[in-house]
Amino acid sequence: MPIGWSVEDRIAEIVFDVPPVNAFDSATWLKLPGIIGSLAARQDVHCILIRAEGRGFCGGVDIKEMQAHPERITELNRGNYLTFKVIRSAEVPVVSAVHSFVIGGGIGICGASDTVIAAEDAYFSLPEIDRGAMGGASHLSRMLPLHKVRAAFFTGGKIRAEEAWRLGAIEKVVPREALRAEARAFCATIASKSRKALTIAKEALNGLEERDVDRGYRWEQGFTLEMYMHEDSQKSRDAFVETGGAAKF
């Protein structure tokens, strides 16, 4: 099952398992909001943990689908937007536990989450500039300072877990083999609290934020569509599918 979930000890655990790199097609992105939203609404759930099996946490969108079916961009955009929105607006706190690569849409998931716990091998990257797309900066800006976000966006470079922790984006960095146990222990502390107190606290904290991250992401998506209409976008996707690298311009 590509997206599995379970509920135990007041913790809803959602697990990504979409080989080879947990890169989701538009249909999967459109399914996620319903799964997350229904779990967040359960009275026996006080906290949600999102993690992954496989080589990395999330490879973002399925570029091969977009290369073959660029007309699905609006469905993909909607699935991304609704997924990140439901995480941020979930009644209860959402914790993401990440390992290895956190790319594109994976950044949106982490940026929408309340807390991120990372394995030592984790890194964050927005390669959109090399994939013919835009988006992700709104959520990365919820984690990191402005100039760090811009440097990452313009270069498509990586931000290692230790650097993200130093900048305050990550609660803790742990050994890869201890990631699930450490994340569940953190969630257990949250889950021991009054559900009513948690839901009020989440609503209050969201309301205190100066910037509407969801509206910002929707703004970005308009530029994603604009980029998709340019020939350089298809050239970028073709190069990635054919060589695994960036196109030459």
Coordinates of C-alpha atoms in Angstrom, one line a residue:
M1 CA 0.0 0.0 0.0
P2 CA 1.7 3.3 -1.1
I3 CA 0.3 5.3 1.8
G4 CA -0.3 3.3 5.0
W5 CA -1.6 4.5 8.3
S6 CA -2.4 3.2 11.8
V7 CA -3.6 4.6 15.1
E8 CA -2.0 3.5 18.4
D9 CA -1.7 5.2 21.8
R10 CA -3.4 8.4 20.5
I11 CA -0.8 8.7 17.7
A12 CA -1.9 8.4 14.0
E13 CA 1.2 7.2 12.0
I14 CA 1.1 7.8 8.3
V15 CA 3.8 6.0 6.3
F16 CA 4.9 6.7 2.7
D17 CA 6.1 3.7 0.7
V18 CA 6.1 4.5 -3.0
P19 CA 9.2 3.0 -4.6
P20 CA 11.7 3.9 -5.8
V21 CA 11.9 7.4 -4.2
N22 CA 8.6 8.2 -2.7
A23 CA 7.8 10.6 -5.6
F24 CA 4.0 10.9 -5.8
D25 CA 1.9 11.2 -8.9
S26 CA -1.1 13.5 -9.1
A27 CA -3.6 10.8 -8.0
T28 CA -1.6 10.1 -4.8
W29 CA -1.3 13.8 -3.9
L30 CA -5.0 14.1 -4.3
K31 CA -5.6 11.1 -1.9
L32 CA -3.4 12.5 0.9
P33 CA -5.6 15.3 2.1
G34 CA -8.5 12.9 2.7
I35 CA -6.3 10.5 4.7
I36 CA -4.7 13.2 6.8
G37 CA -7.9 15.1 7.4
S38 CA -9.9 12.1 8.5
L39 CA -7.2 11.0 11.0
A40 CA -6.9 14.6 12.4
A41 CA -10.6 14.6 13.0
R42 CA -10.7 11.4 15.1
Q43 CA -11.2 12.0 18.8
D44 CA -8.8 9.2 19.6
V45 CA -6.0 10.9 17.8
H46 CA -4.0 13.6 19.7
C47 CA -1.0 13.8 17.3
I48 CA -0.1 12.7 13.8
L49 CA 3.3 11.4 12.8
I50 CA 4.3 11.4 9.1
R51 CA 7.3 9.3 8.1
A52 CA 8.5 7.1 5.2
E53 CA 10.0 3.7 4.3
G54 CA 12.6 3.3 1.6
R55 CA 15.5 5.4 0.3
G56 CA 14.2 8.8 1.4
F57 CA 11.3 10.7 3.0
C58 CA 9.8 12.2 -0.2
G59 CA 11.1 12.8 -3.7
G60 CA 8.3 15.3 -4.4
V61 CA 6.2 15.0 -7.5
D62 CA 6.5 12.3 -10.2
I63 CA 8.4 14.1 -12.9
K64 CA 7.9 11.2 -15.3
E65 CA 4.2 11.7 -15.0
M66 CA 4.5 15.4 -15.7
Q67 CA 6.8 14.8 -18.6
A68 CA 4.3 12.4 -20.2
H69 CA 1.2 14.3 -19.1
P70 CA 1.9 18.0 -18.7
E71 CA -1.9 18.6 -18.9
R72 CA -2.2 17.1 -15.4
I73 CA -0.4 20.1 -13.8
T74 CA -3.6 21.6 -12.4
E75 CA -4.5 18.3 -10.7
L76 CA -1.0 18.0 -9.3
N77 CA -1.1 21.6 -8.1
R78 CA -4.4 21.1 -6.4
G79 CA -3.2 17.9 -4.7
N80 CA -0.1 19.6 -3.4
Y81 CA -2.0 22.7 -2.1
L82 CA -4.7 20.6 -0.3
T83 CA -2.1 18.3 1.2
F84 CA 0.0 21.1 2.7
K85 CA -3.1 23.0 3.8
V86 CA -4.7 20.1 5.6
I87 CA -1.4 19.4 7.5
R88 CA -1.2 23.0 8.7
S89 CA -4.9 23.3 9.5
A90 CA -5.2 19.8 11.1
E91 CA -6.9 19.9 14.5
V92 CA -4.0 18.3 16.2
P93 CA -0.2 18.7 15.9
V94 CA 1.6 17.1 13.0
V95 CA 5.2 15.8 13.3
S96 CA 7.3 14.8 10.3
A97 CA 10.1 12.4 10.8
V98 CA 12.5 12.5 7.8
H99 CA 15.4 10.7 6.4
S100 CA 17.7 11.1 3.4
F101 CA 16.1 13.3 0.8
V102 CA 13.3 15.7 1.4
I103 CA 12.7 17.2 -2.0
G104 CA 10.0 19.5 -3.5
G105 CA 6.7 18.4 -2.1
G106 CA 8.5 16.8 0.8
I107 CA 9.5 20.4 1.8
G108 CA 5.8 21.4 1.6
I109 CA 4.9 18.6 4.0
C110 CA 7.6 19.5 6.5
G111 CA 7.0 23.3 6.2
A112 CA 3.3 22.7 6.9
S113 CA 4.1 20.5 9.9
D114 CA 4.3 21.7 13.5
T115 CA 7.6 19.9 14.2
V116 CA 10.3 18.2 12.2
I117 CA 12.6 15.5 13.5
A118 CA 15.4 14.4 11.1
A119 CA 17.8 11.6 10.7
E120 CA 21.5 12.5 10.5
D121 CA 21.5 11.7 6.7
A122 CA 18.6 14.0 5.9
Y123 CA 18.8 16.9 3.6
F124 CA 16.3 19.4 2.2
S125 CA 16.3 20.5 -1.4
L126 CA 14.1 22.5 -3.9
P127 CA 15.3 21.4 -7.3
E128 CA 12.3 23.1 -9.1
I129 CA 14.6 25.5 -10.9
D130 CA 16.1 22.5 -12.7
R131 CA 12.8 20.7 -13.2
G132 CA 10.9 23.4 -15.0
A133 CA 8.7 24.3 -12.1
M134 CA 8.3 26.7 -9.2
G135 CA 6.9 26.4 -5.7
G136 CA 8.0 25.3 -2.2
A137 CA 9.5 28.5 -1.1
S138 CA 6.4 29.5 0.9
H139 CA 6.7 26.4 3.1
L140 CA 10.5 26.5 3.3
S141 CA 10.2 30.1 4.4
R142 CA 8.2 28.8 7.4
M143 CA 11.4 26.8 8.4
L144 CA 14.4 28.9 7.3
P145 CA 15.5 32.6 7.0
L146 CA 14.8 34.5 3.8
H147 CA 18.2 34.5 2.3
K148 CA 18.9 30.9 3.0
V149 CA 15.6 30.1 1.2
R150 CA 16.6 32.2 -1.8
A151 CA 20.0 30.6 -2.0
A152 CA 18.5 27.1 -2.0
F153 CA 15.8 28.1 -4.5
F154 CA 18.1 29.7 -7.0
T155 CA 20.7 27.0 -6.9
G156 CA 18.6 23.9 -6.3
G157 CA 21.2 23.1 -3.6
K158 CA 20.9 21.0 -0.5
I159 CA 20.5 22.0 3.1
R160 CA 21.8 19.3 5.4
A161 CA 20.0 18.3 8.6
E162 CA 22.6 19.8 10.9
E163 CA 22.5 23.1 9.2
A164 CA 18.7 23.1 9.3
W165 CA 18.8 22.3 13.0
R166 CA 21.3 25.2 13.6
L167 CA 18.9 27.5 11.9
G168 CA 15.9 26.3 14.0
A169 CA 14.0 24.3 11.3
I170 CA 14.4 21.0 13.1
E171 CA 13.6 20.0 16.6
K172 CA 16.3 17.3 16.8
V173 CA 18.7 15.3 14.7
V174 CA 19.0 11.6 15.5
P175 CA 20.7 8.5 14.2
R176 CA 18.9 7.0 11.2
E177 CA 18.1 3.7 13.0
A178 CA 16.6 5.6 15.9
L179 CA 14.4 7.9 13.9
R180 CA 11.0 6.2 14.3
A181 CA 11.5 5.5 18.0
E182 CA 12.7 9.1 18.7
A183 CA 9.8 10.5 16.7
R184 CA 7.2 8.3 18.4
A185 CA 8.6 9.2 21.8
F186 CA 8.3 12.9 21.0
C187 CA 4.7 12.4 19.7
A188 CA 3.9 10.4 22.8
T189 CA 4.7 13.5 24.9
I190 CA 2.2 15.5 22.8
A191 CA -0.4 12.7 22.8
S192 CA -0.4 12.6 26.6
K193 CA -1.9 16.2 26.7
S194 CA -5.6 17.1 26.6
R195 CA -6.9 16.9 23.1
K196 CA -9.0 20.0 23.6
A197 CA -5.9 21.9 24.8
L198 CA -3.9 20.8 21.8
T199 CA -6.6 21.8 19.3
I200 CA -7.0 25.3 20.9
A201 CA -3.2 25.7 21.0
K202 CA -2.8 24.8 17.4
E203 CA -5.5 27.2 16.3
A204 CA -4.0 30.0 18.4
L205 CA -0.4 29.3 17.1
N206 CA -1.6 29.3 13.5
G207 CA -3.5 32.5 14.0
L208 CA -0.3 34.2 15.4
E209 CA 1.6 33.8 12.2
E210 CA 2.2 37.0 10.3
R211 CA 2.1 35.4 6.8
D212 CA -0.5 33.0 5.3
V213 CA 1.6 30.2 4.1
D214 CA -1.2 28.6 2.2
R215 CA -2.1 31.8 0.3
G216 CA 1.6 32.2 -0.4
Y217 CA 1.9 28.7 -1.9
R218 CA -1.2 29.4 -4.1
W219 CA 0.6 32.5 -5.3
E220 CA 3.7 30.4 -6.2
Q221 CA 1.6 27.9 -8.0
G222 CA 0.5 30.6 -10.5
F223 CA 4.1 30.9 -11.5
T224 CA 4.5 27.1 -11.7
L225 CA 1.7 27.1 -14.3
E226 CA 3.4 30.1 -16.1
M227 CA 6.7 28.2 -16.2
Y228 CA 5.0 25.0 -17.5
M229 CA 3.8 27.0 -20.5
H230 CA 7.4 27.9 -21.5
E231 CA 9.4 25.5 -23.7
D232 CA 12.3 25.5 -21.1
S233 CA 10.0 23.7 -18.7
Q234 CA 9.5 20.7 -21.0
K235 CA 13.2 20.7 -21.8
S236 CA 14.0 20.5 -18.1
R237 CA 11.6 17.6 -17.6
D238 CA 12.9 15.8 -20.6
A239 CA 16.5 16.2 -19.5
F240 CA 15.7 14.8 -16.0
V241 CA 13.8 11.8 -17.3
E242 CA 16.5 11.0 -19.9
T243 CA 19.7 11.7 -18.0
G244 CA 18.7 12.3 -14.4
G245 CA 20.3 15.7 -14.6
A246 CA 19.6 19.3 -15.4
A247 CA 19.1 20.7 -18.9
K248 CA 21.7 23.0 -20.4
F249 CA 20.6 26.5 -21.2

